[in-house]
Amino acid sequence: MYKLKIYLFLLLTIVTSLASAQNQTAGTTKILVMGDSLSAGYGIDIEQGWVNLLEKELTKKHAIQIINASVSGETSSGGNTRLPVLLAEHKPDIVILELGGNDGLRGQPLKLLEKNLQSMIGASKKIEAKVLLAGMQIPPNYGARYSNQFKELYPKLAEQNELGLIPFLLEGIGGNESLVQRDGIHPTAEAQPIIVKNVLPELEKLLP
């Protein structure tokens, strides 16, 4: 009888712990970041990257979990291919789309970029995830017409799909040599908190 009571007590403890863990998970907002090298922490320690800093900042007030699925060199085509599997696996509440920079730097057709971004937006909405689109810009040496149309694509998609929009992910960084790595493209570790400040106000609008 004594052993039976101990067994029942242990069983009850395990069940209670599992239920508590499930409740904690259920109350946690999952955020999936789909990005390229800007979000993957290229050239710096990943712990210093803006995605990691953002998670630390958000956990002060919110129960959140960030899944960083960013890959250096990623294009919108690659992101569009990978996203369905990630959505099925993680079932995020919010998807941050930070893609397109590599498309622009390679001079790829903007119609293709728009199609891929729209596809990712649609896939995210299909599972009822909110979408936050990170606006990007490219240097004017690609031609004023191409650069302007690239820049205008993000607010256009945000308006058409009623999305949250970060006007420009790297606002306050471009043009400041001390905040950009030697390649002239990627932000330094010191620039990462600035990116967090650009993301946070728009992201908090989507949080419960």
Coordinates of C-alpha atoms in Angstrom, one line a residue:
M1 CA 0.0 0.0 0.0
Y2 CA 2.8 2.4 0.9
K3 CA 4.6 1.8 -2.4
L4 CA 1.3 2.3 -4.3
K5 CA 0.8 5.7 -2.6
I6 CA 4.3 6.7 -3.6
Y7 CA 3.7 5.6 -7.2
L8 CA 0.4 7.5 -7.3
F9 CA 2.1 10.6 -5.8
L10 CA 4.9 10.5 -8.4
L11 CA 2.4 9.9 -11.2
L12 CA 0.3 12.9 -10.1
T13 CA 3.5 15.1 -9.9
I14 CA 4.5 14.2 -13.4
V15 CA 1.0 14.8 -14.8
T16 CA 0.8 18.2 -13.0
S17 CA 4.3 19.2 -14.3
L18 CA 3.3 18.3 -17.9
A19 CA 0.0 20.2 -17.6
S20 CA 1.9 23.2 -16.3
A21 CA 4.4 23.1 -19.1
Q22 CA 1.6 22.8 -21.7
N23 CA -0.1 25.9 -20.2
Q24 CA 3.1 27.9 -20.2
T25 CA 3.7 26.9 -23.9
A26 CA 0.1 27.7 -24.8
G27 CA 0.5 31.2 -23.3
T28 CA 3.7 31.9 -25.2
T29 CA 3.7 34.0 -28.3
K30 CA 5.9 32.4 -31.0
I31 CA 7.7 34.7 -33.4
L32 CA 9.3 33.3 -36.6
V33 CA 12.0 35.5 -38.2
M34 CA 12.5 34.8 -41.9
G35 CA 15.5 36.8 -42.9
D36 CA 18.9 36.9 -44.6
S37 CA 22.4 37.8 -43.3
L38 CA 21.1 41.0 -41.6
S39 CA 19.1 38.8 -39.2
A40 CA 21.5 35.8 -39.1
G41 CA 24.2 37.9 -37.5
Y42 CA 26.7 37.9 -40.3
G43 CA 30.2 38.9 -39.2
I44 CA 29.3 39.1 -35.5
D45 CA 28.5 36.8 -32.7
I46 CA 24.9 35.6 -33.1
E47 CA 24.3 36.5 -29.4
Q48 CA 25.0 40.1 -30.4
G49 CA 22.5 40.0 -33.3
W50 CA 19.3 42.1 -33.2
V51 CA 17.1 39.0 -33.1
N52 CA 18.7 37.8 -29.9
L53 CA 18.7 41.3 -28.4
L54 CA 15.0 41.7 -29.3
E55 CA 14.1 38.4 -27.6
K56 CA 15.9 39.6 -24.4
E57 CA 14.0 42.9 -24.5
L58 CA 10.6 41.4 -25.1
T59 CA 10.9 38.8 -22.4
K60 CA 10.9 41.7 -19.9
K61 CA 7.2 42.2 -20.5
H62 CA 5.9 39.3 -22.6
A63 CA 5.9 35.5 -22.7
I64 CA 7.6 35.0 -26.1
Q65 CA 9.7 32.6 -28.0
I66 CA 11.6 33.7 -31.2
I67 CA 12.6 31.2 -33.8
N68 CA 15.3 32.7 -36.0
A69 CA 15.2 30.9 -39.3
S70 CA 17.4 33.5 -41.1
V71 CA 20.1 32.3 -43.5
S72 CA 23.0 34.4 -44.8
G73 CA 22.6 34.9 -48.6
E74 CA 18.9 34.0 -48.6
T75 CA 16.7 35.4 -51.3
S76 CA 13.0 35.7 -51.4
S77 CA 12.8 32.6 -53.6
G78 CA 14.7 30.6 -51.0
G79 CA 12.6 31.9 -48.2
N80 CA 9.4 31.1 -50.1
T81 CA 10.6 27.5 -50.5
R82 CA 11.5 27.0 -46.9
L83 CA 8.7 28.8 -45.2
P84 CA 5.8 26.2 -45.5
V85 CA 7.9 23.6 -43.6
L86 CA 8.8 26.1 -40.9
L87 CA 5.2 27.2 -40.5
A88 CA 4.0 23.6 -40.1
E89 CA 6.8 22.9 -37.6
H90 CA 6.6 25.9 -35.4
K91 CA 3.1 27.3 -35.9
P92 CA 4.2 30.8 -35.1
D93 CA 1.8 33.6 -34.0
I94 CA 3.8 36.3 -35.8
V95 CA 6.1 36.1 -38.8
I96 CA 8.7 38.8 -39.4
L97 CA 9.7 38.8 -43.1
E98 CA 13.1 40.4 -43.6
L99 CA 13.9 39.3 -47.2
G100 CA 14.6 41.0 -50.5
G101 CA 17.9 42.7 -49.9
N102 CA 19.8 40.0 -51.8
D103 CA 17.2 40.0 -54.6
G104 CA 17.9 43.7 -55.0
L105 CA 21.6 43.5 -54.9
R106 CA 21.5 40.8 -57.6
G107 CA 19.2 43.0 -59.7
Q108 CA 16.5 40.3 -59.8
P109 CA 13.1 41.3 -61.3
L110 CA 11.0 43.1 -58.8
K111 CA 7.9 41.2 -60.0
L112 CA 9.6 38.0 -58.8
L113 CA 10.4 39.6 -55.4
E114 CA 6.8 40.8 -55.1
K115 CA 5.4 37.4 -56.0
N116 CA 7.6 35.6 -53.5
L117 CA 6.8 38.0 -50.7
Q118 CA 3.1 37.8 -51.4
S119 CA 3.3 34.0 -51.4
M120 CA 5.0 34.1 -47.9
I121 CA 2.4 36.6 -46.7
G122 CA -0.4 34.4 -47.9
A123 CA 1.1 31.2 -46.4
S124 CA 1.5 32.9 -43.0
K125 CA -2.0 34.3 -43.0
K126 CA -3.4 30.9 -43.9
I127 CA -2.3 29.6 -40.5
E128 CA -3.6 32.8 -38.9
A129 CA -0.2 34.2 -38.2
K130 CA 0.3 38.0 -38.1
V131 CA 2.9 39.3 -40.5
L132 CA 5.4 42.1 -39.9
L133 CA 7.2 43.2 -43.1
A134 CA 10.7 44.7 -42.8
G135 CA 11.2 47.4 -45.4
M136 CA 14.5 47.4 -47.2
Q137 CA 16.4 49.7 -49.5
I138 CA 19.3 49.3 -51.9
P139 CA 22.0 51.7 -53.1
P140 CA 21.1 54.1 -55.9
N141 CA 23.9 52.8 -58.1
Y142 CA 21.4 50.1 -59.4
G143 CA 19.5 52.9 -61.1
A144 CA 17.1 55.4 -59.6
R145 CA 14.1 53.8 -61.1
Y146 CA 14.9 50.3 -59.9
S147 CA 16.0 51.5 -56.4
N148 CA 12.8 53.6 -56.0
Q149 CA 10.5 50.8 -57.1
F150 CA 12.3 48.4 -54.8
K151 CA 11.9 50.8 -51.8
E152 CA 8.2 51.3 -52.6
L153 CA 7.4 47.6 -52.9
Y154 CA 7.4 47.1 -49.2
P155 CA 4.8 49.7 -48.1
K156 CA 2.7 48.7 -51.2
L157 CA 2.6 45.1 -50.0
A158 CA 1.9 46.2 -46.4
E159 CA -1.0 48.3 -47.5
Q160 CA -2.5 45.7 -49.8
N161 CA -2.3 43.0 -47.2
E162 CA -3.0 45.2 -44.1
L163 CA 0.3 44.2 -42.5
G164 CA 2.6 45.7 -39.9
L165 CA 5.5 47.5 -41.5
I166 CA 9.0 48.5 -40.4
P167 CA 9.6 51.3 -42.8
F168 CA 13.3 50.6 -43.1
L169 CA 15.1 48.0 -41.0
L170 CA 18.5 49.8 -41.1
E171 CA 17.2 53.3 -40.4
G172 CA 19.9 55.3 -38.6
I173 CA 22.7 53.0 -39.7
G174 CA 23.4 53.6 -43.4
G175 CA 25.9 56.3 -44.0
N176 CA 27.6 55.9 -40.6
E177 CA 30.9 54.0 -41.3
S178 CA 31.3 53.2 -37.6
L179 CA 28.1 51.2 -37.7
V180 CA 28.8 49.2 -40.9
Q181 CA 31.3 46.4 -41.4
R182 CA 34.2 46.6 -43.9
D183 CA 32.0 45.2 -46.6
G184 CA 30.0 48.4 -46.5
I185 CA 26.7 46.4 -46.2
H186 CA 26.4 44.5 -42.9
P187 CA 25.8 46.3 -39.6
T188 CA 28.3 46.0 -36.8
A189 CA 27.5 44.7 -33.3
E190 CA 27.2 48.3 -32.2
A191 CA 24.4 48.8 -34.7
Q192 CA 22.3 45.9 -33.6
P193 CA 20.5 47.8 -30.7
I194 CA 19.5 50.4 -33.3
I195 CA 17.8 47.7 -35.4
V196 CA 15.9 46.5 -32.3
K197 CA 14.6 50.1 -31.8
N198 CA 13.4 50.1 -35.4
V199 CA 11.6 46.8 -35.0
L200 CA 10.2 47.0 -31.5
P201 CA 7.5 49.7 -31.8
E202 CA 6.0 47.9 -34.8
L203 CA 6.2 44.5 -33.4
E204 CA 4.7 45.4 -30.1
K205 CA 1.5 46.5 -32.0
L206 CA 1.1 42.9 -32.9
L207 CA 1.7 41.4 -29.5
P208 CA -1.3 40.3 -27.3

